[in-house]
Amino acid sequence: MTQPSFQGTDQYVATEELRSAVNAAMTLSRPLLIKGEPGTGKTLLASEVARSLGMPLFEWHIKSTTKAQQGLYEYDAVSRLRDSQLGDSRVKDIANYILKGKLWEAFECETRPVLLIDEIDKADIEFPNDLLRELDRMDFYVYETRQTVRARHRPLIIITSNNEKELPDAFLRRCFFHYIRFPDEETMRRIVEVHYPKLKQELLREALSTFFKVREVPGLKKKPSTSELLDWIKLLLAEDIPPEALRTDDTHKAIPPLYGALLKNEQDVHLFEQLLFLHRRSAR
Amino acid sequence: MLVKFFFLLRSAGVPVSILEFLTLLEALAAGIAQASPERFYHLARTCLVKDERYYDRFDRAFAMFFKGIEAGFAVLTRDLPADWLTKLAERTLSAEEKARVQALGGWEKLMETLKQRLEEQQGRHQGGSKWIGTAGTSPFGAYGYNPEGVRIGQEGSRNRSAVKIWDRREYANLDDQVELGTRNIKLALRGLRRFARRGAATELDLPDTIDSTARSGGWLDIKMVPERHNAVKVLLLLDVGGSMDDHVRICEELFSAARSEFKHLESFYFHNFIYEKLWRDNRRRHAQFMRTDELLRTYHADYKLILVGDATMSPYEIEQPGGSIEHWNEESGRVWLGRLLHHYRKFAWLNPQPAERWRYTQSIAITRKLVEDRMYPLTLAGLDDAIEALS
């Protein structure tokens, strides 16, 4: 195969499964749908793929009000109306008032681009259905100017979802799917090393073991994720906390320092403190 | 050869379509997974499975296929009760709970334990026509199974005979066929939306703009209006526990679907029938409750009331003061439901029991009469009818 394949980058650790999913999507020009726990690097994937393979990146961030049409183009009737009032000569050509969307921009790109459609589940429930044809055929028709926009190079489309809404079957059938698993300790070690290469081994070991212990606390509303771990380590480094301080054998100091970076929810912090309290009592 | 794999996947309950299968073949033809079983595994999963829920099923099917023990799989699927139980558990147990099941020594051991527990419970509840778990409030504890389901091995000494239980099994399967997933529920619930314009003016009002531009002699006069928002208010009351065990999953789906569809959605739980107390959080039902009369005062009559329950209980629980199986109720359930329905005139009762079985249960007949026949089955068609009754 002459085609370049994605191998992860110096800042992004991609597992074998993820690499194979990305490369399959690239070879067959199918959109790749990425799901996974929050903070496992879903959104980051697109920019890292683009960076490592030297492809231009287009990002389309979806909000609850986003319509599928906005990704193609928008006709700015209001400014045309205003211009006509002022006698602007631009008014004659309707093409002046067609605003290109992200999909159009990606279709027009000179080289093969990466298009990120971020958090597709935020949009209205019909949104994915409205994009079926565009993602399948990679072309669309502009009614105002009667032209068909066709992709020069089928972009590599990466779609992320947080599972807030279920996606329609017809849409899923056209996508490749990959669920980013929460990294195991080995992968996590590699991820941390990529971000903080000079981290003391001892601190890393203690930090990771504390981190996985916190994740195992039953009933947490939001388990700390990879990005939270990275934030926490950054704080630990900034505060220059010695590795010994993380060791949880001493039950009196069992709350990890700077835990605010790991637990983002008041109830979780509360639950955690309660568990510690119980633990201490039983230890006595 | 892969065609067999395809059908094995389908029989294992992974929803694979032909299109996806062809995509996999295309990918293989493109040489993506060259002679490496792991890569083939990743590729196949990427192409064929579109939801992490099915990863586990896929894994098992994959293992079956490549160890060449498809026969074992067939046996597994033919062995109905165990299979049914496993399926049920799969749907309802979290990974953690499954691990606990494993810790107990796997399914066979669990079934043993179940039988023991069952005998114990039968002894304690003899003569009763209902089944209430003694251990806890949640129907899914460590033994996350449906108490009705495990009665398979027993001779029917009570109202619910063995035949009936087999019927129930059929329903469990039916549920898969109807596929009342959250997406379907959401689409049905959209019918309830009633839009109103409120808030900041952010949208161009084209007719008004044209009108006022014409009036001002051709000078553009732009008019804006607030965006339309869904203004429907919904009060959702869900039955939990008791005979609703089978339906809790469906109800939770309905609940999660409803939550994201409406701006004003208040939900409460009740147990079997409406009495003077309702709960906001099922887990803390004894600590935190809302008095029903307070509910009536708090939520204005323009709320639409949706009750979800199977209405399957002893008629005493509806008709008699003190009929509740949990506590002493001063006034009968009939009185309390009457008050609710008097206050909220837009209401519907959704019943997860299949409609054709309604007439066999006396309490359902009574409830239907109480809700003025506005009881609908929890299927897509039923939901549509209910929405119509509500709007």
XYZ file of C-alpha atoms in Angstrom:
675
model
C 0.000 0.000 0.000
C 1.358 3.386 -0.944
C -1.097 5.218 1.207
C 0.322 6.616 4.447
C -1.155 5.085 7.546
C -1.780 6.545 10.948
C 0.524 5.303 13.681
C -0.188 7.673 16.544
C 1.984 10.704 17.220
C 4.521 11.924 19.688
C 1.647 13.501 21.629
C -1.075 10.995 21.118
C -0.915 7.323 21.999
C -3.142 5.333 19.680
C -3.838 1.709 20.469
C -3.596 -0.930 17.788
C -7.390 -1.089 17.537
C -7.728 2.645 17.065
C -5.004 2.742 14.435
C -6.636 -0.014 12.479
C -10.004 1.707 12.650
C -8.569 4.993 11.392
C -6.680 3.297 8.591
C -9.704 1.296 7.510
C -11.807 4.447 7.403
C -9.124 6.156 5.383
C -8.708 3.356 2.865
C -12.400 2.898 2.239
C -13.327 6.597 2.591
C -16.021 5.883 5.143
C -16.808 8.227 8.019
C -15.432 7.008 11.332
C -17.695 7.343 14.336
C -15.808 7.581 17.625
C -17.406 7.052 20.986
C -15.900 6.629 24.413
C -15.800 7.908 27.941
C -15.365 11.671 28.168
C -11.729 12.710 28.225
C -10.314 9.754 26.300
C -9.185 11.883 23.392
C -12.022 11.583 20.903
C -11.841 15.130 19.619
C -8.077 15.210 19.741
C -7.876 12.239 17.387
C -8.855 14.228 14.295
C -6.254 16.935 14.787
C -3.560 14.373 15.569
C -4.385 12.356 12.457
C -4.284 15.544 10.403
C -0.997 16.625 11.955
C 0.785 13.328 11.601
C -0.247 12.754 7.994
C 0.077 16.380 6.923
C -3.563 16.706 5.986
C -5.502 19.964 6.367
C -8.079 19.889 9.161
C -11.608 21.269 9.137
C -13.525 21.284 12.408
C -17.267 21.486 12.626
C -18.426 21.732 16.223
C -22.051 20.824 16.664
C -24.391 22.573 19.059
C -28.006 21.866 19.872
C -29.057 24.534 17.389
C -26.843 23.390 14.511
C -28.668 22.392 11.339
C -27.260 20.046 8.732
C -27.659 22.722 6.083
C -25.195 24.978 7.902
C -22.447 22.493 7.176
C -23.132 22.782 3.464
C -23.876 26.442 2.926
C -26.088 29.284 4.058
C -27.837 31.870 1.946
C -27.542 35.237 3.641
C -30.796 36.782 2.457
C -30.745 39.550 5.020
C -27.486 41.146 3.910
C -28.541 40.838 0.279
C -31.725 42.680 1.112
C -29.752 45.326 2.940
C -27.286 45.727 0.053
C -30.164 46.130 -2.365
C -31.411 49.023 -0.281
C -28.030 50.680 -0.556
C -27.713 50.021 -4.283
C -24.623 47.832 -3.935
C -23.663 46.218 -7.253
C -22.846 42.935 -5.529
C -26.562 42.313 -5.256
C -26.775 41.165 -8.886
C -24.860 37.975 -8.189
C -26.541 35.674 -5.717
C -23.293 33.776 -5.298
C -21.977 36.696 -3.249
C -24.414 35.808 -0.524
C -23.789 32.111 -0.341
C -21.706 31.390 2.729
C -19.766 28.174 2.538
C -20.078 25.683 5.341
C -17.405 23.382 6.744
C -18.393 20.503 4.501
C -18.117 22.636 1.389
C -14.727 23.927 2.469
C -13.522 20.391 3.025
C -14.884 19.266 -0.341
C -13.027 22.073 -2.086
C -9.709 21.348 -0.461
C -6.756 20.813 -2.825
C -5.411 17.820 -0.923
C -7.255 15.211 1.017
C -8.430 16.811 4.279
C -9.631 15.567 7.656
C -13.097 16.765 8.611
C -14.046 16.596 12.258
C -17.748 16.605 13.096
C -17.562 17.042 16.829
C -20.290 15.886 19.218
C -22.880 14.976 16.653
C -25.217 13.811 19.397
C -25.674 17.400 20.561
C -27.681 18.243 17.466
C -31.327 17.686 16.763
C -32.436 14.110 16.434
C -32.888 14.440 12.650
C -29.460 15.930 12.061
C -27.587 12.734 11.097
C -30.348 11.734 8.690
C -30.060 15.059 6.904
C -26.404 14.376 6.186
C -26.786 10.825 4.873
C -26.486 11.608 1.195
C -23.727 14.130 1.621
C -21.580 11.698 3.588
C -22.341 8.858 1.222
C -21.897 10.488 -2.162
C -19.732 13.373 -1.009
C -21.615 15.881 -3.112
C -24.558 18.232 -2.719
C -26.589 20.656 -4.783
C -26.771 24.393 -4.221
C -30.264 25.466 -5.229
C -29.613 29.188 -5.298
C -26.777 29.005 -7.833
C -27.792 25.690 -9.442
C -24.412 24.123 -9.024
C -23.326 20.765 -7.673
C -20.459 20.780 -5.236
C -18.491 17.580 -5.412
C -15.593 16.570 -3.224
C -12.256 16.743 -5.015
C -10.815 14.257 -2.582
C -13.092 12.336 -0.314
C -12.215 13.757 3.095
C -11.482 11.516 6.042
C -14.480 12.257 8.223
C -14.162 11.706 11.951
C -17.356 12.015 13.942
C -17.456 12.031 17.726
C -20.413 11.281 19.926
C -20.974 11.347 23.670
C -23.965 9.062 23.490
C -26.469 11.689 24.534
C -28.778 10.641 21.765
C -28.970 7.435 19.824
C -28.021 7.766 16.202
C -30.272 6.429 13.437
C -29.479 3.014 12.005
C -29.212 4.248 8.425
C -26.521 6.633 9.542
C -24.666 4.020 11.557
C -24.639 1.616 8.639
C -22.624 4.078 6.599
C -20.030 4.656 9.289
C -17.185 2.738 10.756
C -17.380 2.615 14.486
C -14.811 2.582 17.209
C -15.269 2.786 20.934
C -12.238 4.176 22.709
C -11.822 1.989 25.743
C -10.534 3.473 28.939
C -6.771 2.910 28.798
C -5.276 0.176 30.951
C -2.390 0.946 33.247
C 0.222 0.142 30.621
C -1.292 2.424 28.000
C -1.867 5.077 30.623
C 1.820 4.985 31.521
C 2.680 5.576 27.879
C 0.195 8.424 27.646
C 1.625 10.162 30.674
C 5.157 9.663 29.415
C 4.234 11.257 26.130
C 2.938 14.325 27.934
C 5.454 14.581 30.765
C 8.585 12.805 29.572
C 10.708 13.912 32.499
C 8.303 12.858 35.206
C 9.908 11.020 38.078
C 9.157 7.317 37.804
C 8.211 7.104 41.418
C 5.751 9.952 41.266
C 4.178 8.494 38.171
C 3.732 5.122 39.785
C 2.149 6.585 42.892
C -0.019 8.936 40.892
C -1.312 6.170 38.662
C -2.083 3.838 41.493
C -3.947 6.593 43.330
C -5.760 7.476 40.156
C -6.974 3.961 39.463
C -7.995 3.597 43.091
C -10.109 6.713 42.844
C -11.695 5.354 39.680
C -12.647 2.209 41.524
C -14.587 4.065 44.207
C -18.132 2.776 43.709
C -20.902 5.180 42.859
C -18.886 8.080 41.478
C -20.996 10.237 39.181
C -18.107 11.149 36.955
C -15.065 8.951 37.078
C -11.840 10.861 36.500
C -10.617 10.385 32.948
C -7.347 10.589 31.109
C -7.471 14.333 30.611
C -8.193 14.820 34.289
C -5.254 12.634 35.210
C -2.993 14.740 32.990
C -4.265 17.929 34.611
C -3.702 16.488 38.024
C -0.144 15.440 37.253
C 0.532 18.902 35.910
C -0.642 20.343 39.215
C 1.385 17.837 41.211
C 4.455 18.851 39.254
C 3.735 22.537 39.638
C 3.295 22.173 43.389
C 6.325 19.905 43.548
C 4.591 17.315 45.667
C 6.852 14.456 46.707
C 5.756 10.947 45.701
C 5.511 9.877 49.329
C 2.598 12.248 49.844
C 0.501 10.227 47.442
C 0.920 6.959 49.216
C -2.440 6.182 50.724
C -1.243 3.822 53.445
C -1.411 6.635 55.912
C -5.144 6.730 56.399
C -5.120 10.180 57.967
C -3.976 11.858 54.826
C -5.848 9.580 52.502
C -7.450 12.272 50.413
C -5.031 12.748 47.531
C -3.565 16.238 47.388
C -5.199 18.576 44.865
C -8.048 16.116 44.378
C -10.133 18.929 42.852
C -8.478 18.117 39.543
C -9.731 14.537 39.678
C -13.198 14.834 41.165
C -15.319 17.419 39.417
C -18.546 16.888 41.211
C -19.526 18.062 44.662
C -21.387 14.859 45.390
C -18.412 12.783 44.329
C -16.071 14.678 46.620
C -18.567 14.237 49.392
C -18.943 10.531 48.708
C -15.202 10.143 48.610
C -14.770 11.869 51.955
C -17.483 9.733 53.498
C -15.857 6.552 52.279
C -12.566 7.688 53.696
C -14.212 8.443 56.986
C -15.752 4.984 57.141
C -12.483 3.459 56.125
C -10.629 5.277 58.860
C -13.159 4.269 61.457
C -12.892 0.640 60.537
C -9.126 0.894 60.571
C -9.119 2.173 64.091
C -16.901 -18.695 4.467
C -17.555 -15.386 6.110
C -21.238 -15.698 5.280
C -21.461 -18.195 8.119
C -19.804 -15.684 10.405
C -22.340 -13.101 9.299
C -25.268 -15.297 10.235
C -23.628 -16.342 13.457
C -23.321 -12.697 14.408
C -26.951 -12.115 13.630
C -28.052 -15.083 15.657
C -25.904 -13.843 18.527
C -27.937 -10.677 18.506
C -25.500 -8.296 16.855
C -27.540 -6.189 14.424
C -25.455 -6.508 11.265
C -26.807 -5.461 7.891
C -25.807 -6.662 4.449
C -24.381 -3.278 3.623
C -21.986 -3.486 6.535
C -21.020 -7.007 5.627
C -20.209 -5.941 2.076
C -18.140 -3.106 3.473
C -16.096 -5.614 5.425
C -15.514 -7.669 2.289
C -14.520 -4.518 0.445
C -12.047 -3.699 3.185
C -10.612 -7.196 3.017
C -10.283 -6.898 -0.752
C -8.425 -3.620 -0.224
C -5.933 -5.571 1.831
C -6.351 -3.743 5.085
C -6.077 -6.740 7.357
C -3.299 -8.818 5.932
C -3.005 -12.246 7.427
C -3.246 -11.245 11.021
C -6.135 -12.499 13.116
C -5.946 -9.499 15.460
C -6.130 -7.044 12.626
C -8.972 -8.948 11.084
C -10.744 -8.889 14.426
C -10.348 -5.102 14.777
C -11.355 -4.514 11.201
C -14.419 -6.710 11.429
C -15.512 -5.044 14.619
C -15.012 -1.564 13.188
C -17.089 -2.452 10.134
C -19.840 -4.531 11.656
C -20.533 -3.312 15.161
C -21.916 0.162 15.617
C -22.510 0.286 19.321
C -20.290 -0.673 22.222
C -23.269 -2.486 23.723
C -22.703 -5.240 21.175
C -18.972 -5.527 21.597
C -19.316 -8.353 24.054
C -21.711 -10.325 21.869
C -19.423 -9.778 18.952
C -16.462 -11.031 20.917
C -18.248 -14.194 21.914
C -19.481 -14.855 18.410
C -16.034 -14.206 17.047
C -14.485 -16.639 19.482
C -17.113 -19.251 18.662
C -16.557 -18.914 14.972
C -12.819 -19.063 15.017
C -12.577 -21.914 17.425
C -14.945 -23.772 15.168
C -17.445 -24.582 17.846
C -20.538 -23.207 16.260
C -22.366 -26.272 17.414
C -21.925 -25.173 20.976
C -23.466 -21.890 20.105
C -26.545 -23.483 18.638
C -27.062 -25.473 21.800
C -26.705 -22.327 23.809
C -29.439 -20.584 21.933
C -31.783 -23.558 21.993
C -31.586 -23.916 25.735
C -34.329 -21.416 26.287
C -34.699 -20.634 29.962
C -31.000 -20.307 30.621
C -30.550 -18.317 27.477
C -33.431 -16.120 28.320
C -32.083 -15.512 31.759
C -28.680 -14.737 30.404
C -30.145 -12.323 27.923
C -32.192 -10.641 30.557
C -29.193 -10.358 32.779
C -27.121 -9.026 29.946
C -29.561 -6.244 29.467
C -29.915 -5.357 33.069
C -26.641 -6.108 34.780
C -23.734 -3.746 34.744
C -20.259 -5.066 34.067
C -19.514 -4.883 37.731
C -22.511 -6.998 38.616
C -21.593 -9.506 35.987
C -18.198 -9.811 37.596
C -19.964 -10.514 40.856
C -22.002 -13.213 39.205
C -18.767 -14.753 38.035
C -17.419 -14.512 41.544
C -20.378 -16.495 42.782
C -19.333 -19.322 40.557
C -21.074 -18.574 37.282
C -24.591 -19.089 36.117
C -25.158 -22.619 37.290
C -24.185 -21.766 40.798
C -26.346 -18.711 40.630
C -29.332 -20.727 39.527
C -28.777 -22.995 42.530
C -28.718 -20.011 44.826
C -31.813 -18.682 43.179
C -33.738 -21.829 43.818
C -32.828 -21.731 47.468
C -33.812 -18.129 47.824
C -36.998 -18.814 46.009
C -38.040 -21.561 48.361
C -37.339 -19.308 51.293
C -39.398 -16.548 49.868
C -42.259 -18.743 48.916
C -42.475 -19.934 52.460
C -42.720 -16.452 53.732
C -45.254 -15.238 51.228
C -47.518 -18.195 50.991
C -51.038 -17.404 49.904
C -50.233 -14.007 48.581
C -50.909 -13.234 44.980
C -48.117 -10.757 44.665
C -44.431 -11.024 44.820
C -42.445 -8.437 46.670
C -38.745 -8.757 47.222
C -37.773 -8.718 50.835
C -34.194 -7.755 50.576
C -34.253 -4.290 49.132
C -36.127 -1.644 47.260
C -34.388 -1.993 43.953
C -35.459 -4.827 41.699
C -31.896 -5.183 40.534
C -29.639 -6.004 43.386
C -26.666 -8.247 43.348
C -28.917 -10.898 41.886
C -30.112 -8.779 39.041
C -32.800 -11.031 37.711
C -36.457 -10.910 37.413
C -38.083 -12.836 40.238
C -40.849 -13.875 37.880
C -38.318 -15.342 35.538
C -36.684 -17.714 37.930
C -39.933 -19.375 38.755
C -39.541 -21.371 35.584
C -38.530 -24.568 37.315
C -41.479 -24.582 39.682
C -44.880 -26.097 39.449
C -47.482 -23.398 39.499
C -48.949 -23.513 42.942
C -50.201 -19.993 42.784
C -52.063 -17.637 40.518
C -49.206 -17.392 38.111
C -48.952 -20.802 36.599
C -46.076 -22.138 34.579
C -47.912 -21.413 31.338
C -48.153 -17.822 32.181
C -44.453 -17.618 32.809
C -43.774 -19.047 29.382
C -46.000 -16.365 28.012
C -43.923 -13.830 29.756
C -40.856 -15.234 28.127
C -42.480 -14.659 24.808
C -43.027 -11.099 25.770
C -39.383 -10.661 26.623
C -38.592 -11.661 23.090
C -41.369 -9.600 21.634
C -39.824 -6.609 23.262
C -36.776 -7.060 21.044
C -38.876 -7.279 17.938
C -40.846 -4.154 18.598
C -37.632 -2.289 19.260
C -39.039 0.479 21.271
C -35.644 2.052 21.642
C -35.027 5.473 23.038
C -34.840 6.903 19.571
C -38.292 5.632 18.682
C -39.668 6.891 21.941
C -38.172 10.291 21.342
C -39.639 10.515 17.887
C -43.043 9.595 19.260
C -42.744 12.089 22.073
C -41.977 14.839 19.607
C -45.658 14.796 18.793
C -46.205 16.365 22.179
C -44.128 19.394 21.433
C -45.984 22.601 21.531
C -43.858 25.478 20.433
C -44.046 28.954 21.826
C -41.930 32.012 21.270
C -40.250 33.281 24.373
C -36.963 34.925 25.323
C -34.596 37.120 23.329
C -35.472 38.099 19.765
C -32.949 36.191 17.681
C -34.811 35.158 14.538
C -35.769 37.204 11.528
C -39.495 37.539 11.215
C -39.817 37.565 7.454
C -43.519 38.405 7.008
C -43.356 41.205 9.564
C -40.144 42.558 8.014
C -41.685 42.658 4.545
C -44.820 44.238 5.904
C -43.087 46.999 7.825
C -40.567 47.595 5.018
C -43.470 48.171 2.657
C -45.138 50.467 5.145
C -42.003 52.579 5.575
C -41.926 53.228 1.825
C -39.341 50.652 0.854
C -36.785 51.343 3.575
C -35.668 48.173 5.143
C -37.106 47.702 8.610
C -35.957 44.411 10.074
C -38.181 42.727 12.632
C -36.955 39.989 14.918
C -38.827 37.446 16.993
C -37.721 35.090 19.748
C -36.882 31.561 18.749
C -39.511 28.934 19.213
C -39.159 26.738 22.247
C -40.976 23.696 23.354
C -43.438 24.897 25.962
C -45.001 21.606 26.966
C -44.900 20.717 30.639
C -44.986 17.075 31.549
C -45.469 15.350 34.856
C -44.270 11.768 34.661
C -45.194 9.231 37.324
C -43.445 5.878 37.085
C -44.297 2.658 38.839
C -41.264 0.810 40.178
C -40.801 -2.467 41.893
C -43.209 -5.292 42.425
C -44.739 -6.573 39.257
C -43.016 -3.838 37.265
C -39.656 -5.590 37.467
C -39.889 -6.855 33.911
C -40.600 -3.425 32.600
C -38.160 -1.306 34.490
C -35.734 -1.202 31.606
C -38.363 0.030 29.188
C -39.546 2.582 31.692
C -36.069 3.859 32.289
C -35.623 4.267 28.581
C -38.846 6.160 28.363
C -37.669 8.287 31.209
C -34.320 9.079 29.661
C -35.958 9.813 26.335
C -38.482 12.100 27.937
C -35.886 14.012 29.874
C -34.148 15.375 26.829
C -37.320 16.170 24.897
C -38.981 18.623 27.235
C -37.944 21.725 29.069
C -40.357 21.143 31.900
C -40.378 17.553 32.927
C -41.021 16.523 36.492
C -40.834 12.863 37.314
C -41.826 10.910 40.377
C -41.989 7.263 41.317
C -44.764 5.311 42.948
C -45.090 1.726 44.017
C -47.921 -0.208 42.404
C -50.494 2.531 42.827
C -50.816 6.200 43.677
C -51.262 6.981 47.344
C -50.458 9.989 49.485
C -46.703 9.898 48.845
C -44.497 9.921 45.769
C -40.747 9.728 45.449
C -38.383 11.740 43.362
C -35.467 9.408 43.772
C -36.282 5.741 43.917
C -33.184 4.924 45.894
C -34.054 7.294 48.682
C -37.749 6.656 48.748
C -37.977 6.358 52.497
C -36.044 9.481 53.220
C -37.255 11.874 50.568
C -40.791 11.951 49.377
C -43.338 14.409 48.063
C -46.843 14.391 49.419
C -49.325 13.902 46.633
C -51.483 16.832 47.747
C -48.358 18.975 47.738
C -47.672 17.789 44.220
C -51.132 18.920 43.199
C -50.465 22.349 44.646
C -46.979 22.650 43.194
C -47.641 21.727 39.601
C -50.295 23.667 37.830
C -53.102 21.951 35.984
C -51.565 22.813 32.610
C -49.028 20.045 33.161
C -49.726 16.930 31.147
C -49.814 13.853 33.311
C -48.274 10.597 32.097
C -48.553 7.564 34.354
C -46.473 4.528 33.553
C -47.362 1.321 35.317
C -48.607 -2.164 34.629
C -51.556 -1.746 37.004
C -51.121 -5.390 37.889
C -51.891 -5.943 41.558
C -54.521 -7.105 43.903
C -57.754 -5.091 43.498
C -57.608 -4.328 47.216
C -54.633 -2.123 46.599
C -56.846 0.163 44.587
C -60.137 -0.089 46.365
C -59.397 -0.349 50.083
C -57.914 2.071 52.558
C -54.912 0.268 53.976
C -54.630 -1.786 50.826
C -51.118 -0.708 50.007
C -48.574 -3.447 50.342
C -45.986 -1.111 51.779
C -47.669 1.023 54.364
C -51.017 1.887 55.858
C -52.824 4.276 53.567
C -55.652 6.279 55.109
C -57.423 6.737 51.819
C -57.702 4.250 49.008
C -55.665 4.449 45.828
C -58.867 5.071 43.892
C -59.403 8.322 45.797
C -55.868 9.525 45.202
C -55.854 8.706 41.509
C -59.216 10.435 41.246
C -57.753 13.591 42.759
C -54.858 13.553 40.326
C -57.083 13.059 37.316
C -59.466 15.723 38.505
C -56.620 18.204 38.686
C -54.760 17.291 35.499
C -57.227 16.960 32.689
C -54.651 15.979 30.090
C -53.489 12.563 31.103
C -52.618 9.131 29.807
C -51.686 5.838 31.397
C -49.014 3.820 29.602
C -49.053 0.135 30.363
C -46.038 -2.003 29.456
C -48.175 -5.158 29.641
C -49.274 -6.290 26.167
C -52.781 -5.014 25.515
C -54.200 -8.430 24.727
C -53.518 -9.522 28.278
C -55.271 -6.616 29.938
C -58.637 -8.222 30.235
C -57.301 -11.118 32.263
C -56.222 -8.918 35.143
C -58.936 -7.441 37.267
C -56.897 -4.527 38.548
C -56.138 -3.393 35.006
C -59.842 -3.339 34.227
C -60.491 -1.227 37.312
C -57.662 1.155 36.492
C -58.803 1.525 32.907
C -62.183 2.556 34.126
C -60.608 5.049 36.526
C -58.512 6.652 33.807
C -61.536 6.890 31.522
C -60.127 4.303 29.165
C -57.071 6.385 28.430
C -54.735 3.478 28.961
C -52.329 2.676 26.161
C -49.827 -0.122 25.636
C -46.170 0.850 25.734
C -45.568 0.275 22.058
C -44.967 2.818 19.340
C -48.591 2.744 18.230
C -49.767 2.994 21.822
C -47.442 5.907 22.459
C -48.812 7.702 19.415
C -52.359 7.228 20.654
C -51.391 8.463 24.083
C -49.768 11.572 22.634
C -52.936 12.256 20.710
C -54.987 11.968 23.871
C -52.626 14.360 25.621
C -52.504 17.103 23.020
